[in-house]
CSV table of C-alpha atoms (C1' of nucleotides) in Angstrom, one decimal:
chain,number,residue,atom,x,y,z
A,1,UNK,CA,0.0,0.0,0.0
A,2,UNK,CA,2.2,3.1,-1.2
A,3,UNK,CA,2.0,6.4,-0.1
A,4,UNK,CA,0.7,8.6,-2.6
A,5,UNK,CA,2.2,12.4,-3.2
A,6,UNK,CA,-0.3,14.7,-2.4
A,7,UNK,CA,0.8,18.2,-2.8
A,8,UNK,CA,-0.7,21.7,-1.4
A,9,UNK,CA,-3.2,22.1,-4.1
A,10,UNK,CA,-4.8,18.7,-3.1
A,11,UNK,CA,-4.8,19.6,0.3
A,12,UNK,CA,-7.2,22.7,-0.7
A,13,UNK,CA,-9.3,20.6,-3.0
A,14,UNK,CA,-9.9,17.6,-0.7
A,15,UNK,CA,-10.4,20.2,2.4
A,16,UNK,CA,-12.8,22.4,0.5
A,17,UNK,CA,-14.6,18.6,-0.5
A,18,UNK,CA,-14.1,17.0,2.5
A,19,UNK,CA,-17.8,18.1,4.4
A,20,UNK,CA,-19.2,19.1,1.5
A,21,UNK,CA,-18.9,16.8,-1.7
A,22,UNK,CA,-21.1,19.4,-4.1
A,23,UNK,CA,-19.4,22.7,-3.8
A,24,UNK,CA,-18.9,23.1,-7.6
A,25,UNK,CA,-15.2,22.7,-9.1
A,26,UNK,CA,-15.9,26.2,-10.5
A,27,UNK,CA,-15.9,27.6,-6.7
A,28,UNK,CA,-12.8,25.2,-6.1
A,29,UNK,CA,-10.7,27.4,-9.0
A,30,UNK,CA,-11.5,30.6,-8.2
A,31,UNK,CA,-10.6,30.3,-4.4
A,32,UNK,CA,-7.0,28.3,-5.7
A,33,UNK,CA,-6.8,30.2,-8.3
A,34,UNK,CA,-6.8,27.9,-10.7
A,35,UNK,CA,-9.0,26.5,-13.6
A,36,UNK,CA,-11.9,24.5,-13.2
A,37,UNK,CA,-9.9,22.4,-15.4
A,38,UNK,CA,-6.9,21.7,-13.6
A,39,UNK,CA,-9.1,21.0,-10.5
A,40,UNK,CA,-11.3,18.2,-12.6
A,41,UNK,CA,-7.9,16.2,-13.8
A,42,UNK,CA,-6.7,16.5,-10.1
A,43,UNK,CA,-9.9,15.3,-8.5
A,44,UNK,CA,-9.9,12.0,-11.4
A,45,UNK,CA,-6.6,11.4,-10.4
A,46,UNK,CA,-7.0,11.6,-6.6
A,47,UNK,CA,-9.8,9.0,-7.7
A,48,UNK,CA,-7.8,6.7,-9.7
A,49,UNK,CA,-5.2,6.7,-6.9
A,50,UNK,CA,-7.8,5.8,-4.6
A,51,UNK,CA,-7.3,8.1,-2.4
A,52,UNK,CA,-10.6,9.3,-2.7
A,53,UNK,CA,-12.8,5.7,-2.7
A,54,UNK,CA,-16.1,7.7,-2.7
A,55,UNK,CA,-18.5,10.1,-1.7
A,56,UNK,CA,-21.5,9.5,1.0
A,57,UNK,CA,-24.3,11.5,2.6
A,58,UNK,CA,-23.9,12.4,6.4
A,59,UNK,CA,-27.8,11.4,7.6
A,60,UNK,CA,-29.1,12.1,10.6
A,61,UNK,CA,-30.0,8.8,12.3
A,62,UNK,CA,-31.3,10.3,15.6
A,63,UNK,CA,-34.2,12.1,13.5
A,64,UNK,CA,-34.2,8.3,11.7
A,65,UNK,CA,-35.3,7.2,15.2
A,66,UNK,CA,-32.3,5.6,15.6
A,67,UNK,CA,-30.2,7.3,18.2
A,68,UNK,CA,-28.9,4.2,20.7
A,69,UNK,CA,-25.1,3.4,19.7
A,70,UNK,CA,-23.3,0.5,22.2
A,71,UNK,CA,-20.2,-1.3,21.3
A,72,UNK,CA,-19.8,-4.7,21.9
A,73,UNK,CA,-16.8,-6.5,22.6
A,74,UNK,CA,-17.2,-10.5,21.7
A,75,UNK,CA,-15.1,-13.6,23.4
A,76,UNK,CA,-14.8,-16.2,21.5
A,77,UNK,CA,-14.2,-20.4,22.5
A,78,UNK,CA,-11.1,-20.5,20.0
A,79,UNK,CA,-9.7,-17.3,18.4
A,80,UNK,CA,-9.3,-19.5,14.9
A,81,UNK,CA,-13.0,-19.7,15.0
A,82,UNK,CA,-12.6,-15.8,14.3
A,83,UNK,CA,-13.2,-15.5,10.5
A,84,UNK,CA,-16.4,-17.5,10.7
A,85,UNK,CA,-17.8,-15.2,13.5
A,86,UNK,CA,-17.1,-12.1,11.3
A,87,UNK,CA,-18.6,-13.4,8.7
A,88,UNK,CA,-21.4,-14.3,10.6
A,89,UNK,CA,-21.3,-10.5,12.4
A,90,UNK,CA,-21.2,-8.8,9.1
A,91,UNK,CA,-25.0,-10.5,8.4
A,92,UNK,CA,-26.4,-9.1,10.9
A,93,UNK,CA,-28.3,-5.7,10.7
A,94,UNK,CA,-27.7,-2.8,12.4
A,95,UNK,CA,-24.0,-3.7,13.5
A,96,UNK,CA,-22.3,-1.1,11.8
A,97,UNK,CA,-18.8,-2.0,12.1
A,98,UNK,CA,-16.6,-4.8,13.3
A,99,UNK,CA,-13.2,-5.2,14.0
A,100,UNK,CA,-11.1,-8.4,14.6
A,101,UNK,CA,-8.7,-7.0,17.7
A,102,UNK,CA,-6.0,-7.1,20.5
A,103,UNK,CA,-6.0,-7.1,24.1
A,104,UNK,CA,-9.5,-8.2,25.6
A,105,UNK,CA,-11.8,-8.6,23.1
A,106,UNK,CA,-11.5,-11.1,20.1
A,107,UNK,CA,-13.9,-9.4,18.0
A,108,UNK,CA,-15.1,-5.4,19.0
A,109,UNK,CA,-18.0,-4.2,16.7
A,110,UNK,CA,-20.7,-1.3,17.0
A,111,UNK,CA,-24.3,-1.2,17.0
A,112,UNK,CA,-26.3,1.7,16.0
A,113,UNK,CA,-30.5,1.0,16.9
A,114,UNK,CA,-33.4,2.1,17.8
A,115,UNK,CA,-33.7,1.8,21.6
A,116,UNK,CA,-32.7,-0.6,24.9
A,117,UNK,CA,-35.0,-3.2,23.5
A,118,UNK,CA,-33.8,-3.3,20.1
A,119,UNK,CA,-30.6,-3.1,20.6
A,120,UNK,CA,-31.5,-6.3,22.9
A,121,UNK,CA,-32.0,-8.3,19.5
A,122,UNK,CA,-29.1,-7.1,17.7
A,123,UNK,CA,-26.9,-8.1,21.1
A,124,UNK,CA,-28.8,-11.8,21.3
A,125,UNK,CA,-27.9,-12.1,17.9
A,126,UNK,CA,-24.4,-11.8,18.3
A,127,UNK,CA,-24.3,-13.9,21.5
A,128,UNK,CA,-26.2,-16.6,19.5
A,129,UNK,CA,-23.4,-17.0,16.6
A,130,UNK,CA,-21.8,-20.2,17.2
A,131,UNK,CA,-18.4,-19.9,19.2
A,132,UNK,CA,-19.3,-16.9,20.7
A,133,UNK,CA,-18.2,-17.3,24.4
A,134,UNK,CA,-19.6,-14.8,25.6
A,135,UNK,CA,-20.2,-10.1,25.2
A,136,UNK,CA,-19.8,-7.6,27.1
A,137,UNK,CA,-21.4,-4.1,26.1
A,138,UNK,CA,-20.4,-0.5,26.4
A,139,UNK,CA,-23.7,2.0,25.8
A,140,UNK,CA,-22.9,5.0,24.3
A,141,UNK,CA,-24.2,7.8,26.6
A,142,UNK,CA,-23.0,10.7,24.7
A,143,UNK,CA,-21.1,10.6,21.1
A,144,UNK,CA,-18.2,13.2,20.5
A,145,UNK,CA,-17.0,13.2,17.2
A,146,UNK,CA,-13.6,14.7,15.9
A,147,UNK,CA,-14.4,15.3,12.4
A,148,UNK,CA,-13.0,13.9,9.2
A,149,UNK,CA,-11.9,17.9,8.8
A,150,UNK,CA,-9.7,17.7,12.3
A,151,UNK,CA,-8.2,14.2,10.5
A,152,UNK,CA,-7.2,15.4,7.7
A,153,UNK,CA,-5.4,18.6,8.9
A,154,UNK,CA,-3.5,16.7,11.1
A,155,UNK,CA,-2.1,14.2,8.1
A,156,UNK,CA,-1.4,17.1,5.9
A,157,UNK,CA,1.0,18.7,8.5
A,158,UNK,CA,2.5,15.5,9.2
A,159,UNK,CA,3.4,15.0,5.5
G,1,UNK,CA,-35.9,14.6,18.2
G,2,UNK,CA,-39.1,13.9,16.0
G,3,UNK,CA,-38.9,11.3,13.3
G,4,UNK,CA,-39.7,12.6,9.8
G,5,UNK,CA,-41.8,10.8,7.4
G,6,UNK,CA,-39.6,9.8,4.1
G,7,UNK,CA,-41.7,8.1,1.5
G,8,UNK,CA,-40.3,5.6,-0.9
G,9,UNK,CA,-39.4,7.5,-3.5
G,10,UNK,CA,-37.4,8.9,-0.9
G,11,UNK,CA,-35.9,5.8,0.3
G,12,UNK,CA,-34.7,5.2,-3.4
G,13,UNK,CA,-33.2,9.2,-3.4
G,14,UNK,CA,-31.3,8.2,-0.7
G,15,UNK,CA,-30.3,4.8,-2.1
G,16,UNK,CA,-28.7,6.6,-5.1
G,17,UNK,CA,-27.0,9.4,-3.2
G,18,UNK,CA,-25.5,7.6,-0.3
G,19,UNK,CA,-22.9,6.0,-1.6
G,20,UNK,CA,-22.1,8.5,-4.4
G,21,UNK,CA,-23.0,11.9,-4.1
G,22,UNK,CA,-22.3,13.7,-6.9
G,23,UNK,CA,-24.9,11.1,-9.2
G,24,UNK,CA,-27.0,13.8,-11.7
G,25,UNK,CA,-30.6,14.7,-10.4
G,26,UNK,CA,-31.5,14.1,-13.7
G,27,UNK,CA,-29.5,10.2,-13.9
G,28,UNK,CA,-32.3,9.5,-10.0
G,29,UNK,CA,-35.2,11.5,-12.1
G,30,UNK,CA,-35.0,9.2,-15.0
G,31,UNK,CA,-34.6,5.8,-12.7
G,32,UNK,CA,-37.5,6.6,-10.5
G,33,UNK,CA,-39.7,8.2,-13.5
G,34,UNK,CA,-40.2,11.5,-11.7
G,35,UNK,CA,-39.2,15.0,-12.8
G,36,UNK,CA,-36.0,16.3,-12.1
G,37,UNK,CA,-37.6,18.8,-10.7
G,38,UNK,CA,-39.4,17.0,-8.3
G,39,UNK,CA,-36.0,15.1,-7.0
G,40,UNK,CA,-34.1,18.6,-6.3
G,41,UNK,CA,-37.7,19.5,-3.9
G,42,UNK,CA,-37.4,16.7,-2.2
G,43,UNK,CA,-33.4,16.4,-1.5
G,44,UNK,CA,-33.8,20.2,-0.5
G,45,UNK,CA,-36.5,19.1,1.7
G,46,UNK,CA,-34.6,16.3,3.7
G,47,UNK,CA,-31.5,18.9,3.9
G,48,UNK,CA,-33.8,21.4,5.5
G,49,UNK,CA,-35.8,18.2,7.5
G,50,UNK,CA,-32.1,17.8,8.7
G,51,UNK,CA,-32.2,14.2,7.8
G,52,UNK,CA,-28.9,14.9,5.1
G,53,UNK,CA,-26.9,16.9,7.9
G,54,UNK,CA,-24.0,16.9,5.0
G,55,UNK,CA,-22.5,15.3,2.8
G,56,UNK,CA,-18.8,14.1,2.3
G,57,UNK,CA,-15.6,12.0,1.2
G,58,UNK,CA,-14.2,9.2,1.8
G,59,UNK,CA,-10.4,8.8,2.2
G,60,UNK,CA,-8.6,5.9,1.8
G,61,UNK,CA,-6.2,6.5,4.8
G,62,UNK,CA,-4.4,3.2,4.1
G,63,UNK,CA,-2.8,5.0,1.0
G,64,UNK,CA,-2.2,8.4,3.0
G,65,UNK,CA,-0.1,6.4,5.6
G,66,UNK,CA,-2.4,5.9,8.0
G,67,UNK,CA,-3.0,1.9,8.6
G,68,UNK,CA,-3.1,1.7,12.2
G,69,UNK,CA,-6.6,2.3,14.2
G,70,UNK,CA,-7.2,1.4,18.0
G,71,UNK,CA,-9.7,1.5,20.4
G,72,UNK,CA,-8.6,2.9,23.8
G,73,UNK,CA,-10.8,2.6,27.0
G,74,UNK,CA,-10.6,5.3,29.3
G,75,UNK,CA,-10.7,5.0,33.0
G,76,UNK,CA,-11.4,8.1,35.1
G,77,UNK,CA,-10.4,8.7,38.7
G,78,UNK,CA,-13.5,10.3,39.1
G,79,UNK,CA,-17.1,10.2,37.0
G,80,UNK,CA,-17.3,13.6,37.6
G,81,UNK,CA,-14.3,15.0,35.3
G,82,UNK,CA,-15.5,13.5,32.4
G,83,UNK,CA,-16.5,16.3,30.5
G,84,UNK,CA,-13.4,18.1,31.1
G,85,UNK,CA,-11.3,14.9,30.2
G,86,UNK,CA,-13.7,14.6,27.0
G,87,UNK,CA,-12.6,17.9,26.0
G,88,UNK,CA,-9.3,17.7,26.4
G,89,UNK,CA,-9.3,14.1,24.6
G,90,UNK,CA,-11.2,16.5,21.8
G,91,UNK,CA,-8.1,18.4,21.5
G,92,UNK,CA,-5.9,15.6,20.7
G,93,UNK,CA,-5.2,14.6,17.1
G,94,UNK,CA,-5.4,11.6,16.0
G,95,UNK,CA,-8.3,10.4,18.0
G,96,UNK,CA,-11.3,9.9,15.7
G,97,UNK,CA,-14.5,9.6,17.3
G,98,UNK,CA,-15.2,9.5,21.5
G,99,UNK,CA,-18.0,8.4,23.6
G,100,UNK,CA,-18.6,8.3,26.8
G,101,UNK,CA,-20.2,5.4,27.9
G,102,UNK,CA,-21.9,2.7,30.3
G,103,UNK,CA,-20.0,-0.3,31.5
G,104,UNK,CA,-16.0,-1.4,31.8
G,105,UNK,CA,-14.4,2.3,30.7
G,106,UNK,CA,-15.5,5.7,31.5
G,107,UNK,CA,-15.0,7.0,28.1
G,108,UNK,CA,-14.3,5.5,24.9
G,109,UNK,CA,-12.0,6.4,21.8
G,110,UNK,CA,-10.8,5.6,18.6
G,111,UNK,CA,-7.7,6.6,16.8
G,112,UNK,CA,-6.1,6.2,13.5
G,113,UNK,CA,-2.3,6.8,13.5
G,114,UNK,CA,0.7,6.1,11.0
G,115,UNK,CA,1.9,2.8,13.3
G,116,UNK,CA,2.7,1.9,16.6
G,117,UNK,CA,5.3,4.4,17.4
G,118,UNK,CA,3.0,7.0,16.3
G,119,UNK,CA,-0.3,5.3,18.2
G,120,UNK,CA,2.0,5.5,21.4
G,121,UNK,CA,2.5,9.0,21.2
G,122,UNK,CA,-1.1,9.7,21.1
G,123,UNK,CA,-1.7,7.3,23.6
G,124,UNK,CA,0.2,8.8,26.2
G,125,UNK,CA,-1.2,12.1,25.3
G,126,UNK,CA,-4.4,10.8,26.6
G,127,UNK,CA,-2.6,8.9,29.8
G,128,UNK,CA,-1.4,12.3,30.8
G,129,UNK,CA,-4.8,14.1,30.6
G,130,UNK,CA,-5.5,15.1,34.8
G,131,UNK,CA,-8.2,12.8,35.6
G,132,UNK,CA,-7.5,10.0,33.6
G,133,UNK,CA,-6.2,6.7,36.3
G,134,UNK,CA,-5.5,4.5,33.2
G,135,UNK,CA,-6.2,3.3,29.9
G,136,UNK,CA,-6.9,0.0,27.9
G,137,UNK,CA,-5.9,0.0,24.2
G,138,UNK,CA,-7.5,-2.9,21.7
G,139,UNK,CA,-5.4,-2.4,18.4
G,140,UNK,CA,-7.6,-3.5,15.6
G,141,UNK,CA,-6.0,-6.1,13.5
G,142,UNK,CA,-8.6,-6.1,10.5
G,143,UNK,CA,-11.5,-3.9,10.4
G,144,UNK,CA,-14.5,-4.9,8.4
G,145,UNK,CA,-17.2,-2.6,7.7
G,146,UNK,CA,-21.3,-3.0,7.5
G,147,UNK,CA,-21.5,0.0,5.1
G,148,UNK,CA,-23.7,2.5,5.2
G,149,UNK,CA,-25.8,1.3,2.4
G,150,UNK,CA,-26.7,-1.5,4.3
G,151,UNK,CA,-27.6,0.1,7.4
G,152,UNK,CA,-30.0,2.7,5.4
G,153,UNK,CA,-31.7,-0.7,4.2
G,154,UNK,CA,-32.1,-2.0,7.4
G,155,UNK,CA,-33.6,1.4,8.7
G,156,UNK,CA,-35.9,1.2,5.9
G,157,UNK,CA,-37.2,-2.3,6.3
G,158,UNK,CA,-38.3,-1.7,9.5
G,159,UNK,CA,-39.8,1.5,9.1
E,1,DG,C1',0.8,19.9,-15.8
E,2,DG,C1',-1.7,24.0,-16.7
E,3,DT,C1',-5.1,27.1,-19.4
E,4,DG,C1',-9.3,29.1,-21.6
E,5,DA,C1',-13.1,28.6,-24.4
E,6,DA,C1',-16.9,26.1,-26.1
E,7,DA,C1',-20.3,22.4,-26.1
E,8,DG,C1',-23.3,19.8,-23.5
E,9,DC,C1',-25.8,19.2,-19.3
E,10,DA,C1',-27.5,20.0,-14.8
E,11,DC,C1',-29.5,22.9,-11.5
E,12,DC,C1',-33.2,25.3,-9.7
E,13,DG,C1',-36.9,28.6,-9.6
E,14,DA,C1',-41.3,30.3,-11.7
E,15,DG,C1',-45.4,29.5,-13.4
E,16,DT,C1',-49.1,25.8,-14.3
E,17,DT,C1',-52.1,21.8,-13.6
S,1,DA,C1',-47.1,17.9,-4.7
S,2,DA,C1',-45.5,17.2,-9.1
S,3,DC,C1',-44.7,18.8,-13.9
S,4,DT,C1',-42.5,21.6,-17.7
S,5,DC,C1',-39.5,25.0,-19.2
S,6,DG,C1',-35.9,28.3,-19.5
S,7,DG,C1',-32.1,31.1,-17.8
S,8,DT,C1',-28.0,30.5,-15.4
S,9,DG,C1',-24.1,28.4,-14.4
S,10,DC,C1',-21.4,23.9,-13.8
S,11,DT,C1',-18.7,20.1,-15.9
S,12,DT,C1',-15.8,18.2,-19.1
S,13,DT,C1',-13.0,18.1,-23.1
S,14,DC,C1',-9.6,19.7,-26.2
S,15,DA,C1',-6.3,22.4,-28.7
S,16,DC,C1',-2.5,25.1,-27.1
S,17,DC,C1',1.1,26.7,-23.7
DNA sequence: GGTGAAAGCACCGAGTT
DNA sequence: AACTCGGTGCTTTCACC
């Protein structure tokens, strides 16, 4: 996985995309001072690079009626029964990630539902996957997010 | 925090712009046999709704250097610092997303850093934060992701 | 690797049903 | 609420630097 030269122009153009993926390229020039253009080829190539893999919308899942986020740590019997269980993980809804991880967990994955009682069948769920020891679950009282903005500030003055 | 009604031509809106956000009006009008007209209302009506809080891009972080991600549980001396150690975990790059939260840990991070040397480092900035009595990292060997997509699917099914 | 202009479309509001 | 339509402005390409 090779590093990929981004140089001060990117920067710009992925921070002026970065929260808002439909500010026009046209808007992008003007403020670089450069043309449209030149900022179309640079996004593409960004994109063939894969540095950008996509695009997504930022929804609101609180207004959704979804606003009860927990994270689950799993033990399993045997840690080689590990790829099966994340398979079996990745079926179920409203787990939103999973990671396969160090120190006291085997498997640490988040859930993202509705309430106590539904997150209750999302967490049965889990504990029903064969080889699954046993879970122990964190609820998320309060969510404090360091934006994708922060992140990315941070890399380009470490580069 | 009212739930708002979205309709399926909604659903299928959001189906098309979640996972690429830049997909012509006119490319959803055409799929769904509605005007284009008619799709800009309704996206413009979700942004205002606050359902679409934003929109933005995703960065392959592998590529930019950045391979190593960790969950670190936070123990707190007392309950009662925790929002001035959230803050000051807020202030610390390299940390992603924090909660605070029920059960084992007081509060709850992730970060994304270049490697272990450079996970350390931010690490011990949160160690040294006053308040904090000790912390519990789980380095995330593979991560595995339920995308979004899915979990809009599942919200939708239910609904 | 960048530009500027031109062609082709998309966006988005106004007016209509 | 949805449609059509038209002005405005964005994207994308291409010949040239």
């Amino acid at each position: 996985m090779a590093k990929f030269k981004l140089d001060e122009i990117d920067h710009q153009i992925l921070d002026m995309l970065i929260d808002n993926t439909r500010v026009p390229f046209t808007d992008i020039a003007k403020k670089l001072v450069i043309s449209a253009g030149t900022v179309h080829v640079r996004v593409k190539k960004m994109e063939e690079a894969g540095i950008i893999k996509g695009s997504s919308l930022t929804l609101d899942y609180k207004k959704l009626g979804y606003s009860f986020i927990a994270y689950v740590g799993v033990f399993l019997q045997k840690t080689s029964q590990t790829k099966f269980v994340l398979e079996r993980i990745n079926e179920i809804p409203f787990v939103t990630v999973a990671h396969v991880t160090t120190g006291k967990f085997n498997i640490f994955c988040k859930i993202r539902a509705k309430n106590t009682e539904h997150a209750k069948d999302v967490i049965f769920k889990l504990d029903d996957i064969e080889g699954v020891y046993r879970t122990e679950t964190m609820i998320s009282l309060e969510e404090s997010i360091n934006d994708k903005k922060r992140l990315m500030h941070s890399i380009f003055n470490e580069l």
